[in-house]
Short mmCIF file of C-alpha atoms in Angstrom, two decimals:
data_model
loop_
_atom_site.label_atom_id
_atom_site.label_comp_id
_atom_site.label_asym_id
_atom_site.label_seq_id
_atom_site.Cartn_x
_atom_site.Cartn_y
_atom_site.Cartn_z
CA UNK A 1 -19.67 4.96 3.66
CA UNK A 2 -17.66 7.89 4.08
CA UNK A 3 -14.96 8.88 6.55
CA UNK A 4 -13.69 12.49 6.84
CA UNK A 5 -9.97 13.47 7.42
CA UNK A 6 -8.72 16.75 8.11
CA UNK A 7 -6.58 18.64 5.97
CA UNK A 8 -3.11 18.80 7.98
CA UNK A 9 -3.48 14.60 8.46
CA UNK A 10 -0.48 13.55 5.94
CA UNK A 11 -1.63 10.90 3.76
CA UNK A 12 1.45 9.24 2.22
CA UNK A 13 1.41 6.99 -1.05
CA UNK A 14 1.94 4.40 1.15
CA UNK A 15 -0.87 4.86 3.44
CA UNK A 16 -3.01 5.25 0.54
CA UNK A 17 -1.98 1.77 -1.01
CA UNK A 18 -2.93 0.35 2.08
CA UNK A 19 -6.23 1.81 1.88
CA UNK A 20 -6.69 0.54 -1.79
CA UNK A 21 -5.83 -2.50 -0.20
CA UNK A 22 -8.48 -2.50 2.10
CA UNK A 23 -11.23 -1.24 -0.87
CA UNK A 24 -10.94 2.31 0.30
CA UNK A 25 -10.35 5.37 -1.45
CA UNK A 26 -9.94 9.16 -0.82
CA UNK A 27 -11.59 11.55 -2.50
CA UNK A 28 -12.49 15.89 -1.83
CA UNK A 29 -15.68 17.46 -2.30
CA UNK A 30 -14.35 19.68 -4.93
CA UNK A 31 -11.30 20.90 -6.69
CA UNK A 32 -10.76 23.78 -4.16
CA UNK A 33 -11.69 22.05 -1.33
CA UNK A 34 -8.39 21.13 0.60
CA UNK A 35 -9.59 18.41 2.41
CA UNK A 36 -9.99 14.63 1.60
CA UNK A 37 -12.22 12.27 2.78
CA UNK A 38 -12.24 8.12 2.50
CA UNK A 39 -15.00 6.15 0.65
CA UNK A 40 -16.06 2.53 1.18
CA UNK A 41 -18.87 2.72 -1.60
CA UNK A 42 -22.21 -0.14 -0.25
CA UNK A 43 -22.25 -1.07 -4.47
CA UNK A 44 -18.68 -0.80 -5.96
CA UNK A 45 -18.37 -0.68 -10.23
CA UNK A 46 -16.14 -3.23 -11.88
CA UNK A 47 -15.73 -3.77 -15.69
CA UNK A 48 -15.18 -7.89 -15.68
CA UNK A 49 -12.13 -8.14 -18.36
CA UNK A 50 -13.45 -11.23 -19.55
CA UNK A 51 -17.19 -9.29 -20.54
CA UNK A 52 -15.91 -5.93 -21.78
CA UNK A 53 -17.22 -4.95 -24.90
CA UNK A 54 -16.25 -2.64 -27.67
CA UNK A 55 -19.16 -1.06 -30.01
CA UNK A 56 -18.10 -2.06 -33.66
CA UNK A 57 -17.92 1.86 -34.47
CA UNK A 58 -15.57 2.78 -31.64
CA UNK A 59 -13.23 -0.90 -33.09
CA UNK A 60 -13.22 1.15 -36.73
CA UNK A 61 -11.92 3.89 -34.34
CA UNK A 62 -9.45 1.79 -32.32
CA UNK A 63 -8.30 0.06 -35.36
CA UNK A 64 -7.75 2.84 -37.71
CA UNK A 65 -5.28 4.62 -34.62
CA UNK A 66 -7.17 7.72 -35.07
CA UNK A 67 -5.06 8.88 -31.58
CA UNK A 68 -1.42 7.70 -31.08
CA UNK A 69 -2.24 5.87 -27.47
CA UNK A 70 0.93 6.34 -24.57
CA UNK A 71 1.62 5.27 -21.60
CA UNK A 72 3.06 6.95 -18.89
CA UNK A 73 4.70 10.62 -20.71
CA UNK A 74 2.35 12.98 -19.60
CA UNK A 75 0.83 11.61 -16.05
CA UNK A 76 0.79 15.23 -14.54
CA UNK A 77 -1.47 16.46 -17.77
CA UNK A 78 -3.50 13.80 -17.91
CA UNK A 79 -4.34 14.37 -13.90
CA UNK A 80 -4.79 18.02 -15.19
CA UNK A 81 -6.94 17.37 -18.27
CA UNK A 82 -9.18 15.33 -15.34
CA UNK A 83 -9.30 17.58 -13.10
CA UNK A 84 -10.75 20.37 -15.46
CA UNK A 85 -14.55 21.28 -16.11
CA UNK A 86 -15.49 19.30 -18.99
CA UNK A 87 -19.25 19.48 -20.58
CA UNK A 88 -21.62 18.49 -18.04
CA UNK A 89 -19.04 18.43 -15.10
CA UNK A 90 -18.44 21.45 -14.20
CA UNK A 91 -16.46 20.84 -10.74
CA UNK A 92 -14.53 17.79 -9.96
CA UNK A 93 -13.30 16.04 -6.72
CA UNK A 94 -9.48 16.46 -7.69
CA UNK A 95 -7.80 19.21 -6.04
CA UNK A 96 -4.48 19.97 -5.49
CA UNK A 97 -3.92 17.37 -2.95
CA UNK A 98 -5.24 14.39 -4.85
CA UNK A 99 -2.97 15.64 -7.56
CA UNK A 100 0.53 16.18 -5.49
CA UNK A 101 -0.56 12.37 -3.87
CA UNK A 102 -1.26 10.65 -6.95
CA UNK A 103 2.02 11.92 -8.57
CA UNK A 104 4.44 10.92 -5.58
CA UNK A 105 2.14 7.13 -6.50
CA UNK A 106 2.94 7.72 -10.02
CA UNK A 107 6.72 8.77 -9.17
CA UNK A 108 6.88 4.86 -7.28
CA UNK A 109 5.18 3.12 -10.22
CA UNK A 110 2.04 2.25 -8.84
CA UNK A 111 0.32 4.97 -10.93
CA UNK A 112 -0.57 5.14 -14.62
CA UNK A 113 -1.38 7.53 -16.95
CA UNK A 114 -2.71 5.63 -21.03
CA UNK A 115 -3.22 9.37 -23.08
CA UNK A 116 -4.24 10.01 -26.56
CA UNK A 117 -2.31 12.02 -28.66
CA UNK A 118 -3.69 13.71 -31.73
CA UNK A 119 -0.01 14.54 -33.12
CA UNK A 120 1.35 16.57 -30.43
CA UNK A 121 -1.71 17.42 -28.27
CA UNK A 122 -3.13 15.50 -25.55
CA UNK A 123 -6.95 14.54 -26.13
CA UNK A 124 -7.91 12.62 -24.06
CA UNK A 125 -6.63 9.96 -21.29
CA UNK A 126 -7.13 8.30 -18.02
CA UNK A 127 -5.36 7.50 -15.13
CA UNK A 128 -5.80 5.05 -11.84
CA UNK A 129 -3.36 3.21 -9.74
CA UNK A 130 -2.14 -0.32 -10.00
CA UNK A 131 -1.76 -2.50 -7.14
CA UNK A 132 -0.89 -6.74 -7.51
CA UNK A 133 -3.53 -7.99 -9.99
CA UNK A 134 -5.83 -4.70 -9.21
CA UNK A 135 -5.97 -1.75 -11.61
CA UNK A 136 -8.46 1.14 -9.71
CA UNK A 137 -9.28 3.77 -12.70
CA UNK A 138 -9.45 7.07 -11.04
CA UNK A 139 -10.74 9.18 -13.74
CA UNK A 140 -10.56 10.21 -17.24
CA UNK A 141 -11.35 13.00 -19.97
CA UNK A 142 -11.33 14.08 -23.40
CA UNK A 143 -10.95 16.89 -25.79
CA UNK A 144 -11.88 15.25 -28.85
CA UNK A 145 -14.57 12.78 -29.34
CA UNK A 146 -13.60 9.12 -28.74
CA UNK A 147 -10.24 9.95 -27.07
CA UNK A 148 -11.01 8.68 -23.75
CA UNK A 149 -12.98 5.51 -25.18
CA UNK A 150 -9.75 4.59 -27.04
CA UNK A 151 -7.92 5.29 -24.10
CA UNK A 152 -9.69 2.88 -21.96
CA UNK A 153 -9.73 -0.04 -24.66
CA UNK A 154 -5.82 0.18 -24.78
CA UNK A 155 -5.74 0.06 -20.67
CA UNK A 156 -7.95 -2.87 -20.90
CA UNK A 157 -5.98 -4.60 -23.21
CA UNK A 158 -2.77 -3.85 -21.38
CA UNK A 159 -4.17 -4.96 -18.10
CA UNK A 160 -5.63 -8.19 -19.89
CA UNK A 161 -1.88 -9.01 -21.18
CA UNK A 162 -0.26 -8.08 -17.78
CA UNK A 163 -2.07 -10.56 -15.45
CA UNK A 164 -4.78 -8.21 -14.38
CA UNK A 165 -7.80 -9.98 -12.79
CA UNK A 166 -9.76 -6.93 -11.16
CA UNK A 167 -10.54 -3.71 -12.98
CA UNK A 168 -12.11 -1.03 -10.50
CA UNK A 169 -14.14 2.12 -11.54
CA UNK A 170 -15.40 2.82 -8.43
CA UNK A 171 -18.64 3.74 -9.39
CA UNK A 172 -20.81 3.09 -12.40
CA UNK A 173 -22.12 4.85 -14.53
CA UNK A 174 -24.09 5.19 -18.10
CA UNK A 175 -21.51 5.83 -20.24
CA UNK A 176 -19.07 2.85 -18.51
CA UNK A 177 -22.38 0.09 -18.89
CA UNK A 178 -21.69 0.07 -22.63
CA UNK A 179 -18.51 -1.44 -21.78
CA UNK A 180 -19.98 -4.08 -19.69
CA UNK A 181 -19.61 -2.33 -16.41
CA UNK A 182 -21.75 -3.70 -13.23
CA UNK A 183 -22.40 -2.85 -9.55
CA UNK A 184 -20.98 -5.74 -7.22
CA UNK A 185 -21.83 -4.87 -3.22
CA UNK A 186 -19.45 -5.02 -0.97
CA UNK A 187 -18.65 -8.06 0.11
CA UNK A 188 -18.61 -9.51 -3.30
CA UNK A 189 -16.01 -6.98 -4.13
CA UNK A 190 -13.81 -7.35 -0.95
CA UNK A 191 -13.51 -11.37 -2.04
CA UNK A 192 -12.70 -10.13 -5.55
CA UNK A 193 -9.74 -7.55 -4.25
CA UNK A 194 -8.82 -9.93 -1.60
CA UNK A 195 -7.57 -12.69 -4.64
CA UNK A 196 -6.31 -10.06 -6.78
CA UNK A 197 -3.62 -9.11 -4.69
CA UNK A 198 -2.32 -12.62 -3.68
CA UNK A 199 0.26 -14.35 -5.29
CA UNK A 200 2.55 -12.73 -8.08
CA UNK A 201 2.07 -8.89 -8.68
CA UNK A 202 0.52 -8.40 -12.76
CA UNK A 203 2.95 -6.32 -15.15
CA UNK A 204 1.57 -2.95 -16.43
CA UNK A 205 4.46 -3.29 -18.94
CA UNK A 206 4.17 -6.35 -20.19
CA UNK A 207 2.96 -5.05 -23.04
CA UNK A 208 5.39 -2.08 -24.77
CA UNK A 209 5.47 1.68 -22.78
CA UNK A 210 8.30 2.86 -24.81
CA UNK A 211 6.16 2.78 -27.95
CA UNK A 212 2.42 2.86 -28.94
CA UNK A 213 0.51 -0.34 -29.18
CA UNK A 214 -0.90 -0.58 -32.86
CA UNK A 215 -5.05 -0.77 -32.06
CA UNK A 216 -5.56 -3.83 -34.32
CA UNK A 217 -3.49 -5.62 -31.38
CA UNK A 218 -5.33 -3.89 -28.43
CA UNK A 219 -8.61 -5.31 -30.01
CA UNK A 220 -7.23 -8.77 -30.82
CA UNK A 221 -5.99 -9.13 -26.97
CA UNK A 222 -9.31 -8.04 -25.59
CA UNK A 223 -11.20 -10.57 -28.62
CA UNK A 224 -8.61 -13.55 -27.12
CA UNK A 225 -9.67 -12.96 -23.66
CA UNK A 226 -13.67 -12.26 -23.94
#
Protein backbone atom coordinates (compact mmCIF):
# COMPACT_ATOMS: atom_id res chain seq x y z
CA UNK A 1 0.00 0.00 0.00
CA UNK A 2 1.17 3.23 -0.99
CA UNK A 3 0.19 6.77 -0.04
CA UNK A 4 1.43 9.82 -2.03
CA UNK A 5 2.49 13.20 -0.42
CA UNK A 6 3.27 16.23 -2.17
CA UNK A 7 6.47 17.80 -2.25
CA UNK A 8 5.92 21.20 -0.18
CA UNK A 9 4.14 18.79 2.83
CA UNK A 10 7.11 19.12 5.56
CA UNK A 11 7.88 15.85 6.89
CA UNK A 12 9.83 16.33 10.14
CA UNK A 13 12.07 13.56 11.88
CA UNK A 14 9.53 13.45 14.20
CA UNK A 15 6.66 12.81 12.04
CA UNK A 16 8.62 10.25 10.40
CA UNK A 17 9.33 8.29 13.74
CA UNK A 18 5.84 8.23 14.22
CA UNK A 19 5.30 6.69 10.99
CA UNK A 20 8.05 3.99 11.70
CA UNK A 21 6.03 3.59 14.59
CA UNK A 22 3.06 2.80 12.89
CA UNK A 23 5.13 0.27 10.19
CA UNK A 24 5.23 3.01 7.62
CA UNK A 25 7.90 4.35 5.65
CA UNK A 26 8.58 7.05 2.98
CA UNK A 27 10.21 6.51 0.10
CA UNK A 28 10.58 8.64 -3.82
CA UNK A 29 10.35 7.11 -7.06
CA UNK A 30 13.80 8.10 -7.91
CA UNK A 31 16.78 10.09 -6.90
CA UNK A 32 15.57 13.23 -8.80
CA UNK A 33 12.21 12.90 -8.07
CA UNK A 34 11.36 15.53 -5.28
CA UNK A 35 8.53 13.99 -3.95
CA UNK A 36 8.01 11.21 -1.28
CA UNK A 37 5.49 8.87 -0.89
CA UNK A 38 4.53 6.38 2.30
CA UNK A 39 4.64 2.53 2.08
CA UNK A 40 2.74 -0.01 4.19
CA UNK A 41 4.31 -3.09 2.28
CA UNK A 42 1.12 -6.40 2.35
CA UNK A 43 4.59 -8.86 3.07
CA UNK A 44 7.23 -6.93 5.14
CA UNK A 45 11.18 -8.58 5.28
CA UNK A 46 12.67 -9.23 8.68
CA UNK A 47 16.05 -10.98 9.38
CA UNK A 48 15.02 -12.92 12.91
CA UNK A 49 18.39 -12.17 15.06
CA UNK A 50 18.09 -15.37 16.61
CA UNK A 51 18.25 -17.29 12.74
CA UNK A 52 20.78 -15.08 10.97
CA UNK A 53 23.41 -16.84 9.41
CA UNK A 54 26.88 -16.12 8.27
CA UNK A 55 28.43 -18.30 5.20
CA UNK A 56 31.75 -19.78 6.68
CA UNK A 57 33.68 -17.81 3.77
CA UNK A 58 32.24 -14.39 4.54
CA UNK A 59 33.27 -15.51 8.87
CA UNK A 60 37.12 -15.99 7.33
CA UNK A 61 36.24 -12.47 6.03
CA UNK A 62 34.67 -11.04 9.20
CA UNK A 63 37.28 -12.60 11.29
CA UNK A 64 40.38 -11.72 9.52
CA UNK A 65 38.99 -7.60 9.69
CA UNK A 66 39.65 -7.36 6.10
CA UNK A 67 37.60 -3.67 6.52
CA UNK A 68 38.08 -1.60 9.74
CA UNK A 69 34.04 -1.56 10.61
CA UNK A 70 32.69 2.21 12.24
CA UNK A 71 29.96 3.43 13.48
CA UNK A 72 28.53 6.59 13.08
CA UNK A 73 31.80 8.97 11.30
CA UNK A 74 30.69 9.19 7.99
CA UNK A 75 26.60 8.97 8.05
CA UNK A 76 26.30 11.68 5.22
CA UNK A 77 28.76 9.34 2.85
CA UNK A 78 27.40 6.38 3.61
CA UNK A 79 23.70 7.93 2.62
CA UNK A 80 25.77 9.11 -0.47
CA UNK A 81 27.58 5.86 -1.32
CA UNK A 82 23.60 4.49 -1.19
CA UNK A 83 22.22 6.70 -3.02
CA UNK A 84 24.64 6.20 -6.07
CA UNK A 85 24.17 3.79 -9.19
CA UNK A 86 25.83 0.72 -8.25
CA UNK A 87 26.01 -2.49 -10.77
CA UNK A 88 22.64 -3.53 -11.52
CA UNK A 89 20.88 -0.46 -9.86
CA UNK A 90 21.18 2.08 -11.82
CA UNK A 91 18.59 4.66 -10.10
CA UNK A 92 17.68 4.62 -6.54
CA UNK A 93 14.70 5.95 -4.42
CA UNK A 94 17.01 8.38 -2.31
CA UNK A 95 16.92 11.85 -3.37
CA UNK A 96 17.80 14.81 -1.85
CA UNK A 97 14.96 14.88 0.49
CA UNK A 98 15.33 11.42 1.96
CA UNK A 99 18.90 12.48 2.47
CA UNK A 100 18.42 16.12 4.26
CA UNK A 101 15.49 13.96 6.49
CA UNK A 102 17.48 11.12 7.40
CA UNK A 103 20.43 13.35 8.52
CA UNK A 104 18.31 15.81 10.81
CA UNK A 105 17.23 11.67 12.27
CA UNK A 106 20.81 10.96 12.35
CA UNK A 107 21.67 14.55 13.94
CA UNK A 108 18.89 13.31 17.05
CA UNK A 109 20.42 9.82 17.32
CA UNK A 110 17.85 7.79 15.99
CA UNK A 111 19.91 7.19 12.82
CA UNK A 112 22.94 5.00 12.15
CA UNK A 113 25.44 4.73 9.80
CA UNK A 114 28.06 0.90 10.45
CA UNK A 115 30.81 1.73 7.25
CA UNK A 116 33.75 -0.19 6.13
CA UNK A 117 36.88 1.32 5.83
CA UNK A 118 39.63 -0.06 3.67
CA UNK A 119 42.38 2.31 5.37
CA UNK A 120 41.05 5.62 4.65
CA UNK A 121 38.31 4.96 2.04
CA UNK A 122 34.84 4.14 2.60
CA UNK A 123 33.76 0.69 0.91
CA UNK A 124 31.01 -0.11 1.77
CA UNK A 125 28.21 0.52 4.61
CA UNK A 126 24.63 0.72 5.56
CA UNK A 127 22.44 2.80 7.28
CA UNK A 128 18.63 2.60 8.87
CA UNK A 129 17.07 4.20 11.82
CA UNK A 130 16.68 2.92 15.32
CA UNK A 131 13.62 3.25 17.22
CA UNK A 132 13.01 1.29 21.06
CA UNK A 133 13.95 -2.36 20.36
CA UNK A 134 13.42 -1.74 16.35
CA UNK A 135 16.38 -1.26 14.00
CA UNK A 136 14.67 -0.48 10.18
CA UNK A 137 17.82 -0.91 7.65
CA UNK A 138 17.25 1.58 4.98
CA UNK A 139 19.83 0.67 2.55
CA UNK A 140 23.32 -0.22 1.89
CA UNK A 141 26.29 -0.42 -0.74
CA UNK A 142 29.68 -1.35 -1.54
CA UNK A 143 32.76 -0.59 -3.45
CA UNK A 144 34.69 -3.54 -2.75
CA UNK A 145 33.47 -7.01 -2.56
CA UNK A 146 32.19 -8.14 0.88
CA UNK A 147 32.11 -4.59 2.37
CA UNK A 148 28.51 -4.34 2.83
CA UNK A 149 28.18 -8.14 4.03
CA UNK A 150 30.68 -7.27 6.82
CA UNK A 151 28.90 -4.28 7.42
CA UNK A 152 25.67 -5.89 8.14
CA UNK A 153 27.21 -8.79 10.38
CA UNK A 154 28.73 -6.03 12.70
CA UNK A 155 25.07 -4.17 12.81
CA UNK A 156 23.64 -7.46 13.67
CA UNK A 157 25.88 -8.13 16.27
CA UNK A 158 25.58 -4.66 17.73
CA UNK A 159 21.84 -4.77 17.67
CA UNK A 160 21.99 -8.41 19.25
CA UNK A 161 24.19 -6.86 22.27
CA UNK A 162 21.99 -3.68 22.56
CA UNK A 163 18.56 -5.28 23.31
CA UNK A 164 17.36 -5.33 19.76
CA UNK A 165 14.39 -7.70 19.19
CA UNK A 166 13.15 -6.59 15.58
CA UNK A 167 15.45 -6.13 12.62
CA UNK A 168 13.48 -4.58 9.53
CA UNK A 169 14.62 -4.68 5.82
CA UNK A 170 11.62 -3.74 4.45
CA UNK A 171 11.63 -5.89 1.69
CA UNK A 172 13.37 -9.12 0.83
CA UNK A 173 15.34 -9.99 -1.34
CA UNK A 174 17.93 -12.77 -2.84
CA UNK A 175 20.92 -11.60 -1.67
CA UNK A 176 19.35 -10.82 2.17
CA UNK A 177 17.74 -14.83 2.19
CA UNK A 178 21.30 -16.06 2.67
CA UNK A 179 21.20 -14.33 5.86
CA UNK A 180 18.05 -15.89 6.94
CA UNK A 181 15.77 -13.16 5.81
CA UNK A 182 11.79 -13.97 5.48
CA UNK A 183 8.54 -12.28 4.38
CA UNK A 184 6.11 -11.88 7.50
CA UNK A 185 2.50 -10.16 6.26
CA UNK A 186 1.27 -7.58 7.88
CA UNK A 187 -0.30 -8.26 10.72
CA UNK A 188 2.33 -10.60 11.89
CA UNK A 189 4.70 -7.74 11.60
CA UNK A 190 2.52 -4.99 13.26
CA UNK A 191 2.42 -7.55 16.56
CA UNK A 192 6.19 -7.89 16.14
CA UNK A 193 6.81 -3.79 16.02
CA UNK A 194 4.07 -3.30 18.43
CA UNK A 195 6.40 -5.37 21.37
CA UNK A 196 9.52 -3.99 20.17
CA UNK A 197 8.86 -0.65 21.12
CA UNK A 198 7.38 -1.28 24.66
CA UNK A 199 9.20 -1.20 27.64
CA UNK A 200 12.95 0.03 27.87
CA UNK A 201 14.45 1.59 24.60
CA UNK A 202 17.70 -1.05 23.26
CA UNK A 203 21.27 0.72 23.22
CA UNK A 204 22.93 1.08 19.76
CA UNK A 205 26.06 1.75 21.88
CA UNK A 206 26.19 -0.74 24.06
CA UNK A 207 28.69 -2.13 22.31
CA UNK A 208 31.94 0.43 21.57
CA UNK A 209 31.29 3.52 18.71
CA UNK A 210 34.42 5.22 19.62
CA UNK A 211 36.46 2.27 18.33
CA UNK A 212 36.07 -0.71 15.90
CA UNK A 213 34.69 -3.95 17.16
CA UNK A 214 37.41 -6.72 16.47
CA UNK A 215 35.22 -9.33 13.97
CA UNK A 216 36.15 -12.43 16.03
CA UNK A 217 33.73 -10.68 18.70
CA UNK A 218 30.97 -9.64 16.18
CA UNK A 219 30.82 -13.42 15.20
CA UNK A 220 31.01 -14.79 18.75
CA UNK A 221 27.90 -12.40 19.79
CA UNK A 222 25.84 -13.44 16.83
CA UNK A 223 27.15 -17.55 17.59
CA UNK A 224 25.84 -16.76 21.53
CA UNK A 225 22.55 -15.59 20.38
CA UNK A 226 21.62 -18.09 17.30
Amino acid sequence: MTSRDSASSDITPEVLLRAYACGIFPMAESADDPSLFWVEPEMRGIIPLAGFRVTSRLARTVRADVFTVRVNTAFKAVMAGCAAPQEGREDTWINKRIRDLYGRLHALGHCHSVEAWQGDELVGGLYGVSLGRAFFGESMFHRARDASKVALVHLVARLIEGGFELLDTQYVTDHLKTFGAVEVPRRRYTALLDKALLGESANFARLPVDRPIPGIEALAIIAARG
